[in-house]
mmCIF file of C-alpha atoms in Angstrom:
data_model
loop_
_atom_site.group_PDB
_atom_site.id
_atom_site.type_symbol
_atom_site.label_atom_id
_atom_site.label_comp_id
_atom_site.label_asym_id
_atom_site.label_seq_id
_atom_site.Cartn_x
_atom_site.Cartn_y
_atom_site.Cartn_z
ATOM 1 C CA UNK J 1462 35.011 -17.370 14.962
ATOM 2 C CA UNK J 1463 32.096 -18.321 13.103
ATOM 3 C CA UNK J 1464 32.117 -17.861 9.385
ATOM 4 C CA UNK J 1465 29.255 -15.341 8.749
ATOM 5 C CA UNK J 1466 27.797 -13.976 5.408
ATOM 6 C CA UNK J 1467 25.752 -10.473 4.691
ATOM 7 C CA UNK J 1468 23.017 -10.466 2.436
ATOM 8 C CA UNK J 1469 20.594 -7.175 1.858
ATOM 9 C CA UNK J 1470 17.229 -6.947 1.469
ATOM 10 C CA UNK J 1471 15.428 -3.883 -0.176
ATOM 11 C CA UNK J 1472 11.609 -2.549 0.546
ATOM 12 C CA UNK J 1473 9.548 0.108 1.721
ATOM 13 C CA UNK J 1474 12.006 2.421 1.282
ATOM 14 C CA UNK J 1475 14.809 1.092 3.177
ATOM 15 C CA UNK J 1476 17.509 -1.401 3.571
ATOM 16 C CA UNK J 1477 18.352 -4.139 5.689
ATOM 17 C CA UNK J 1478 21.116 -5.982 5.954
ATOM 18 C CA UNK J 1479 20.864 -9.683 7.175
ATOM 19 C CA UNK J 1480 23.484 -11.637 8.896
ATOM 20 C CA UNK J 1481 23.404 -15.093 8.545
ATOM 21 C CA UNK J 1482 25.179 -18.502 9.525
ATOM 22 C CA UNK J 1483 26.244 -20.985 6.806
ATOM 23 C CA UNK J 1484 22.938 -23.290 7.548
ATOM 24 C CA UNK J 1485 20.881 -20.195 6.464
ATOM 25 C CA UNK J 1486 19.660 -19.020 9.912
ATOM 26 C CA UNK J 1487 19.418 -15.073 10.846
ATOM 27 C CA UNK J 1488 21.921 -13.989 13.580
ATOM 28 C CA UNK J 1489 21.266 -10.669 13.408
ATOM 29 C CA UNK J 1490 19.783 -7.852 10.820
ATOM 30 C CA UNK J 1491 21.128 -4.141 10.731
ATOM 31 C CA UNK J 1492 18.575 -1.547 9.617
ATOM 32 C CA UNK J 1493 20.376 1.769 8.098
ATOM 33 C CA UNK J 1494 18.184 5.033 9.043
ATOM 34 C CA UNK J 1495 19.184 7.430 6.830
ATOM 35 C CA UNK J 1496 20.427 7.907 2.760
ATOM 36 C CA UNK J 1497 23.945 8.287 2.119
ATOM 37 C CA UNK J 1498 26.915 5.464 1.459
ATOM 38 C CA UNK J 1499 26.936 2.828 -1.148
ATOM 39 C CA UNK J 1500 28.610 0.277 0.752
ATOM 40 C CA UNK J 1501 32.119 -0.961 1.335
ATOM 41 C CA UNK J 1502 34.925 -0.682 -0.960
ATOM 42 C CA UNK J 1503 34.822 -2.982 -3.939
ATOM 43 C CA UNK J 1504 31.107 -4.561 -2.890
ATOM 44 C CA UNK J 1505 32.636 -7.086 -0.508
ATOM 45 C CA UNK J 1506 30.392 -9.181 1.628
ATOM 46 C CA UNK J 1507 30.630 -10.154 5.149
ATOM 47 C CA UNK J 1508 33.235 -11.123 7.795
ATOM 48 C CA UNK J 1509 35.108 -13.627 6.133
ATOM 49 C CA UNK J 1510 34.799 -12.225 2.214
ATOM 50 C CA UNK J 1511 32.383 -14.977 1.747
ATOM 51 C CA UNK J 1512 29.224 -13.076 2.030
ATOM 52 C CA UNK J 1513 27.425 -10.816 -0.607
ATOM 53 C CA UNK J 1514 26.898 -7.017 -0.117
ATOM 54 C CA UNK J 1515 24.541 -4.355 -1.603
ATOM 55 C CA UNK J 1516 24.707 -3.949 -5.183
ATOM 56 C CA UNK J 1517 27.424 -1.298 -6.475
ATOM 57 C CA UNK J 1518 25.912 2.361 -6.658
ATOM 58 C CA UNK J 1519 23.034 1.293 -4.254
ATOM 59 C CA UNK J 1520 22.168 4.173 -1.780
ATOM 60 C CA UNK J 1521 22.354 2.900 1.928
ATOM 61 C CA UNK J 1522 21.422 5.371 4.729
ATOM 62 C CA UNK J 1523 23.984 5.915 7.794
ATOM 63 C CA UNK J 1524 23.626 4.989 11.368
ATOM 64 C CA UNK J 1525 20.863 2.747 12.455
ATOM 65 C CA UNK J 1526 20.227 -0.257 14.726
ATOM 66 C CA UNK J 1527 21.855 -4.031 15.006
ATOM 67 C CA UNK J 1528 19.363 -6.337 16.117
ATOM 68 C CA UNK J 1529 21.305 -9.392 17.685
ATOM 69 C CA UNK J 1530 19.440 -12.588 17.948
ATOM 70 C CA UNK J 1531 22.145 -14.540 19.690
ATOM 71 C CA UNK J 1532 24.152 -12.679 21.894
ATOM 72 C CA UNK J 1533 26.641 -15.614 21.703
ATOM 73 C CA UNK J 1534 27.425 -14.204 18.002
ATOM 74 C CA UNK J 1535 27.993 -10.686 18.974
ATOM 75 C CA UNK J 1536 31.623 -10.195 18.076
ATOM 76 C CA UNK J 1537 31.005 -12.236 14.870
ATOM 77 C CA UNK J 1538 28.319 -10.171 13.841
ATOM 78 C CA UNK J 1539 29.954 -7.043 14.337
ATOM 79 C CA UNK J 1540 32.955 -8.200 12.415
ATOM 80 C CA UNK J 1541 30.861 -9.422 9.465
ATOM 81 C CA UNK J 1542 29.047 -5.949 9.356
ATOM 82 C CA UNK J 1543 32.216 -3.934 10.069
ATOM 83 C CA UNK J 1544 32.498 -2.364 6.477
ATOM 84 C CA UNK J 1545 29.030 -1.313 6.552
ATOM 85 C CA UNK J 1546 28.528 -0.029 9.903
ATOM 86 C CA UNK J 1547 28.451 3.956 9.287
ATOM 87 C CA UNK J 1548 27.957 6.864 11.996
ATOM 88 C CA UNK J 1549 26.277 5.980 15.155
ATOM 89 C CA UNK J 1550 24.103 2.847 15.889
ATOM 90 C CA UNK J 1551 22.956 1.132 18.498
ATOM 91 C CA UNK J 1552 23.119 -2.501 19.092
ATOM 92 C CA UNK J 1553 20.747 -5.115 20.972
ATOM 93 C CA UNK J 1554 17.989 -7.855 20.977
ATOM 94 C CA UNK J 1555 15.148 -7.392 18.380
ATOM 95 C CA UNK J 1556 12.544 -4.809 19.434
ATOM 96 C CA UNK J 1557 8.893 -6.001 21.125
ATOM 97 C CA UNK J 1558 6.439 -5.927 18.407
ATOM 98 C CA UNK J 1559 4.155 -3.531 18.883
ATOM 99 C CA UNK J 1560 -0.015 -4.274 20.162
ATOM 100 C CA UNK J 1561 -0.731 -3.689 16.298
ATOM 101 C CA UNK J 1562 2.191 -5.842 14.860
ATOM 102 C CA UNK J 1563 1.029 -8.281 17.384
ATOM 103 C CA UNK J 1564 -2.968 -8.296 16.263
ATOM 104 C CA UNK J 1565 -1.748 -8.080 12.438
ATOM 105 C CA UNK J 1566 -0.009 -11.604 12.979
ATOM 106 C CA UNK J 1567 -3.075 -13.273 14.815
ATOM 107 C CA UNK J 1568 -5.118 -12.375 11.935
ATOM 108 C CA UNK J 1569 -6.695 -15.276 10.188
ATOM 109 C CA UNK J 1570 -5.912 -15.337 6.912
ATOM 110 C CA UNK J 1571 -9.725 -15.596 5.876
ATOM 111 C CA UNK J 1572 -10.177 -11.999 7.665
ATOM 112 C CA UNK J 1573 -7.342 -10.398 6.183
ATOM 113 C CA UNK J 1574 -7.809 -7.629 3.425
ATOM 114 C CA UNK J 1575 -4.167 -6.977 2.897
ATOM 115 C CA UNK J 1576 -3.349 -9.425 0.401
ATOM 116 C CA UNK J 1577 -6.322 -8.341 -1.734
ATOM 117 C CA UNK J 1578 -5.267 -6.957 -5.412
ATOM 118 C CA UNK J 1579 -7.263 -3.591 -6.741
ATOM 119 C CA UNK J 1580 -10.531 -4.831 -8.419
ATOM 120 C CA UNK J 1581 -10.268 -7.870 -6.216
ATOM 121 C CA UNK J 1582 -14.270 -8.474 -6.253
ATOM 122 C CA UNK J 1583 -14.189 -7.853 -10.053
ATOM 123 C CA UNK J 1584 -11.496 -10.410 -10.794
ATOM 124 C CA UNK J 1585 -13.707 -12.819 -8.778
ATOM 125 C CA UNK J 1586 -16.955 -11.981 -11.220
ATOM 126 C CA UNK J 1587 -15.095 -12.027 -14.416
ATOM 127 C CA UNK J 1588 -13.183 -15.095 -13.864
ATOM 128 C CA UNK J 1589 -16.435 -17.035 -13.463
ATOM 129 C CA UNK J 1590 -18.113 -15.582 -16.783
ATOM 130 C CA UNK J 1591 -18.019 -17.217 -19.743
ATOM 131 C CA UNK J 1592 -15.844 -15.308 -22.724
ATOM 132 C CA UNK J 1593 -17.988 -13.253 -25.067
ATOM 133 C CA UNK J 1594 -18.465 -14.599 -28.413
ATOM 134 C CA UNK J 1595 -16.362 -12.760 -31.447
ATOM 135 C CA UNK J 1596 -19.447 -11.166 -33.618
ATOM 136 C CA UNK J 1597 -21.754 -9.997 -30.392
ATOM 137 C CA UNK J 1598 -20.832 -7.070 -27.914
ATOM 138 C CA UNK J 1599 -19.341 -8.001 -24.797
ATOM 139 C CA UNK J 1600 -21.843 -7.642 -21.806
ATOM 140 C CA UNK J 1601 -18.824 -7.342 -19.350
ATOM 141 C CA UNK J 1602 -16.825 -4.801 -20.935
ATOM 142 C CA UNK J 1603 -17.825 -2.215 -18.564
ATOM 143 C CA UNK J 1604 -16.860 -4.521 -15.642
ATOM 144 C CA UNK J 1605 -13.619 -5.173 -17.626
ATOM 145 C CA UNK J 1606 -12.825 -1.283 -18.069
ATOM 146 C CA UNK J 1607 -13.722 -0.942 -14.516
ATOM 147 C CA UNK J 1608 -10.594 -3.233 -13.689
ATOM 148 C CA UNK J 1609 -8.263 -2.336 -15.495
ATOM 149 C CA UNK J 1610 -8.612 1.758 -14.166
ATOM 150 C CA UNK J 1611 -8.687 0.183 -10.854
ATOM 151 C CA UNK J 1612 -5.732 -1.952 -11.316
ATOM 152 C CA UNK J 1613 -3.725 1.349 -13.003
ATOM 153 C CA UNK J 1614 -5.002 3.516 -10.110
ATOM 154 C CA UNK J 1615 -4.032 0.887 -7.328
ATOM 155 C CA UNK J 1616 -0.247 0.509 -8.501
ATOM 156 C CA UNK J 1617 0.210 4.080 -8.227
ATOM 157 C CA UNK J 1618 -1.347 4.300 -4.888
ATOM 158 C CA UNK J 1619 0.806 1.408 -4.004
ATOM 159 C CA UNK J 1620 3.741 3.485 -4.782
ATOM 160 C CA UNK J 1621 2.826 5.513 -1.763
ATOM 161 C CA UNK J 1622 4.237 3.005 1.008
ATOM 162 C CA UNK J 1623 7.745 4.550 0.514
ATOM 163 C CA UNK J 1624 5.880 7.756 1.867
ATOM 164 C CA UNK J 1625 4.751 6.004 4.863
ATOM 165 C CA UNK J 1626 1.193 5.254 3.581
ATOM 166 C CA UNK J 1627 -0.494 1.886 3.705
ATOM 167 C CA UNK J 1628 -3.267 0.881 1.092
ATOM 168 C CA UNK J 1629 -5.899 -1.916 0.986
ATOM 169 C CA UNK J 1630 -7.968 -2.642 -2.319
ATOM 170 C CA UNK J 1631 -11.344 -3.516 -2.656
ATOM 171 C CA UNK J 1632 -12.415 -3.404 0.995
ATOM 172 C CA UNK J 1633 -16.071 -5.171 1.308
ATOM 173 C CA UNK J 1634 -19.107 -3.336 2.924
ATOM 174 C CA UNK J 1635 -22.492 -4.802 3.747
ATOM 175 C CA UNK J 1636 -24.997 -4.759 1.108
ATOM 176 C CA UNK J 1637 -22.261 -6.145 -1.445
ATOM 177 C CA UNK J 1638 -21.052 -2.581 -1.974
ATOM 178 C CA UNK J 1639 -17.181 -1.936 -1.580
ATOM 179 C CA UNK J 1640 -14.614 0.898 -0.974
ATOM 180 C CA UNK J 1641 -11.932 0.184 -4.052
ATOM 181 C CA UNK J 1642 -9.264 1.858 -2.321
ATOM 182 C CA UNK J 1643 -8.103 2.978 1.326
ATOM 183 C CA UNK J 1644 -5.448 4.800 1.627
ATOM 184 C CA UNK J 1645 -3.992 5.357 5.335
ATOM 185 C CA UNK J 1646 -0.904 7.673 6.053
ATOM 186 C CA UNK J 1647 0.405 10.584 7.217
ATOM 187 C CA UNK J 1648 -2.319 13.090 5.526
ATOM 188 C CA UNK J 1649 -5.130 11.196 6.965
ATOM 189 C CA UNK J 1650 -7.572 8.326 5.613
ATOM 190 C CA UNK J 1651 -8.653 8.402 1.953
ATOM 191 C CA UNK J 1652 -11.454 6.179 0.645
ATOM 192 C CA UNK J 1653 -11.161 6.112 -2.934
ATOM 193 C CA UNK J 1654 -13.767 5.771 -5.679
ATOM 194 C CA UNK J 1655 -12.408 4.948 -9.159
ATOM 195 C CA UNK J 1656 -14.145 6.269 -12.400
ATOM 196 C CA UNK J 1657 -13.350 4.436 -15.763
ATOM 197 C CA UNK J 1658 -13.357 6.998 -18.362
ATOM 198 C CA UNK J 1659 -10.703 6.219 -20.993
ATOM 199 C CA UNK J 1660 -10.348 8.570 -24.015
ATOM 200 C CA UNK J 1661 -13.767 10.150 -22.734
ATOM 201 C CA UNK J 1662 -14.707 13.664 -21.549
ATOM 202 C CA UNK J 1663 -15.720 13.975 -17.587
ATOM 203 C CA UNK J 1664 -17.671 16.796 -16.403
ATOM 204 C CA UNK J 1665 -18.044 17.239 -12.663
ATOM 205 C CA UNK J 1666 -21.116 19.969 -11.986
ATOM 206 C CA UNK J 1667 -22.006 20.122 -8.175
ATOM 207 C CA UNK J 1668 -22.649 16.290 -7.053
ATOM 208 C CA UNK J 1669 -23.415 15.158 -10.442
ATOM 209 C CA UNK J 1670 -20.835 13.679 -12.857
ATOM 210 C CA UNK J 1671 -20.960 12.754 -16.701
ATOM 211 C CA UNK J 1672 -19.016 10.868 -18.683
ATOM 212 C CA UNK J 1673 -19.120 10.976 -22.335
ATOM 213 C CA UNK J 1674 -22.585 11.590 -23.791
ATOM 214 C CA UNK J 1675 -24.309 9.712 -20.886
ATOM 215 C CA UNK J 1676 -26.701 11.313 -18.341
ATOM 216 C CA UNK J 1677 -25.365 12.908 -15.296
ATOM 217 C CA UNK J 1678 -25.146 10.469 -12.282
ATOM 218 C CA UNK J 1679 -24.910 11.524 -8.569
ATOM 219 C CA UNK J 1680 -21.412 10.018 -8.298
ATOM 220 C CA UNK J 1681 -19.997 12.258 -5.533
ATOM 221 C CA UNK J 1682 -22.815 11.499 -3.439
ATOM 222 C CA UNK J 1683 -21.981 8.040 -3.944
ATOM 223 C CA UNK J 1684 -18.298 8.742 -2.925
ATOM 224 C CA UNK J 1685 -19.274 10.665 -0.258
ATOM 225 C CA UNK J 1686 -21.822 8.015 0.926
ATOM 226 C CA UNK J 1687 -18.796 5.249 1.175
ATOM 227 C CA UNK J 1688 -16.606 7.699 2.939
ATOM 228 C CA UNK J 1689 -18.701 7.978 5.734
ATOM 229 C CA UNK J 1690 -19.260 4.491 5.904
ATOM 230 C CA UNK J 1691 -15.920 3.848 6.494
ATOM 231 C CA UNK J 1692 -15.639 6.558 8.889
ATOM 232 C CA UNK J 1693 -18.278 4.548 10.755
ATOM 233 C CA UNK J 1694 -15.980 1.502 10.851
ATOM 234 C CA UNK J 1695 -12.978 2.819 11.826
ATOM 235 C CA UNK J 1696 -14.192 5.361 14.194
ATOM 236 C CA UNK J 1697 -12.414 8.046 12.019
ATOM 237 C CA UNK J 1698 -12.478 10.945 9.725
ATOM 238 C CA UNK J 1699 -12.391 9.946 6.283
ATOM 239 C CA UNK J 1700 -12.093 12.078 3.384
ATOM 240 C CA UNK J 1701 -14.073 10.806 0.227
ATOM 241 C CA UNK J 1702 -11.716 11.065 -3.128
ATOM 242 C CA UNK J 1703 -12.838 10.574 -6.772
ATOM 243 C CA UNK J 1704 -10.497 9.282 -9.105
ATOM 244 C CA UNK J 1705 -11.064 9.762 -12.725
ATOM 245 C CA UNK J 1706 -8.862 7.413 -14.898
ATOM 246 C CA UNK J 1707 -8.246 7.740 -18.406
ATOM 247 C CA UNK J 1708 -10.344 10.696 -19.566
ATOM 248 C CA UNK J 1709 -9.365 12.590 -22.383
ATOM 249 C CA UNK J 1710 -10.274 15.905 -20.459
ATOM 250 C CA UNK J 1711 -11.581 16.720 -16.783
ATOM 251 C CA UNK J 1712 -14.132 19.946 -16.376
ATOM 252 C CA UNK J 1713 -15.362 20.955 -13.187
ATOM 253 C CA UNK J 1714 -18.134 23.402 -12.362
ATOM 254 C CA UNK J 1715 -18.853 24.198 -8.584
ATOM 255 C CA UNK J 1716 -17.532 20.824 -7.642
ATOM 256 C CA UNK J 1717 -17.896 20.038 -3.507
ATOM 257 C CA UNK J 1718 -14.817 21.028 -1.699
ATOM 258 C CA UNK J 1719 -15.501 17.926 0.766
ATOM 259 C CA UNK J 1720 -14.663 15.423 -2.249
ATOM 260 C CA UNK J 1721 -10.796 15.538 -3.795
ATOM 261 C CA UNK J 1722 -10.902 14.865 -7.203
ATOM 262 C CA UNK J 1723 -7.797 13.224 -8.440
ATOM 263 C CA UNK J 1724 -6.642 11.890 -12.013
ATOM 264 C CA UNK J 1725 -4.577 8.537 -12.061
ATOM 265 C CA UNK J 1726 -1.179 10.864 -12.766
ATOM 266 C CA UNK J 1727 -1.677 12.715 -9.483
ATOM 267 C CA UNK J 1728 -1.264 9.984 -6.977
ATOM 268 C CA UNK J 1729 2.560 11.013 -6.274
ATOM 269 C CA UNK J 1730 0.954 14.205 -4.966
ATOM 270 C CA UNK J 1731 -0.751 12.299 -2.015
ATOM 271 C CA UNK J 1732 2.782 11.417 -0.930
ATOM 272 C CA UNK J 1733 3.163 15.255 0.111
ATOM 273 C CA UNK J 1734 0.004 15.114 2.458
ATOM 274 C CA UNK J 1735 0.841 15.320 6.299
ATOM 275 C CA UNK J 1736 1.026 16.610 9.706
ATOM 276 C CA UNK J 1737 -2.489 14.665 10.214
ATOM 277 C CA UNK J 1738 -1.404 10.996 11.706
ATOM 278 C CA UNK J 1739 1.943 9.824 12.737
ATOM 279 C CA UNK J 1740 3.282 6.602 11.680
ATOM 280 C CA UNK J 1741 2.599 4.458 15.056
ATOM 281 C CA UNK J 1742 -1.113 5.900 14.330
ATOM 282 C CA UNK J 1743 -1.108 4.754 10.580
ATOM 283 C CA UNK J 1744 -0.085 1.342 11.473
ATOM 284 C CA UNK J 1745 -2.330 0.846 14.403
ATOM 285 C CA UNK J 1746 -5.325 1.915 12.172
ATOM 286 C CA UNK J 1747 -3.955 0.044 8.991
ATOM 287 C CA UNK J 1748 -4.295 -3.155 11.278
ATOM 288 C CA UNK J 1749 -8.025 -2.274 12.269
ATOM 289 C CA UNK J 1750 -8.969 -1.700 8.680
ATOM 290 C CA UNK J 1751 -7.422 -5.108 7.523
ATOM 291 C CA UNK J 1752 -9.449 -7.395 9.309
ATOM 292 C CA UNK J 1753 -12.930 -7.922 7.399
ATOM 293 C CA UNK J 1754 -15.004 -8.287 10.311
ATOM 294 C CA UNK J 1755 -14.186 -4.513 11.253
ATOM 295 C CA UNK J 1756 -16.462 -3.650 8.259
ATOM 296 C CA UNK J 1757 -19.421 -5.521 9.304
ATOM 297 C CA UNK J 1758 -20.532 -2.565 11.193
ATOM 298 C CA UNK J 1759 -20.279 0.045 8.408
#
């Protein structure tokens, strides 16, 4: 029997066990579906004992599906995975990619927004700027603060992937505008505008937002407008969200109900939103949204 090894890979809230030949080619993988087991006794590996199992104490789900790439290795694959197979499972060829997955694979790298970092546009402008002198005020201080705020908020939003959300950062809009963060998930589509307010008091009254001692600005109007443009591009409802990052205090007076106010510490609460979109709908919409050309009509 062919000697196979088993190695785990963790990501997006799941464990996948890859079964491979000695030359490294994968012949099967095992996706497990619900939480439970912590691997075989002793943490051993694949069929001949030469593989490497999941780390001790790792939470692995029960049941699932074995995707078999080569039918001729069926018996060897089942033998290698025997210590890990629990509950009911199915075995067969890998599933056919959905239309959304195929569209994502065919997307040109220059048009794919998925790799964008939080504050991608600011990274570019700040990277080209000359460093500020030590004895004069940094003219790019506000942009650096905005970048730090977008990175902090973006890191929190990225954690929502395990709850079925898909996140895009720095989505460009015609006219040199952008959506700081776009969240697509079970709770719908959110267009998030980031407000950097480190150690300052933020007061929201009506559509006006006042940061520290600065004059009030109609920031909720801008947040709402960006969501409307995203809704036009995606042909679906998009809710505007104003995320206040680093504020010493947030005060609201008669704030509009159509714009959600969010602190950077409140991103985990978004994982509890649901009942709006199914997982397949989330993936299909994410595939459309990550295409830069989609936003040309916004």
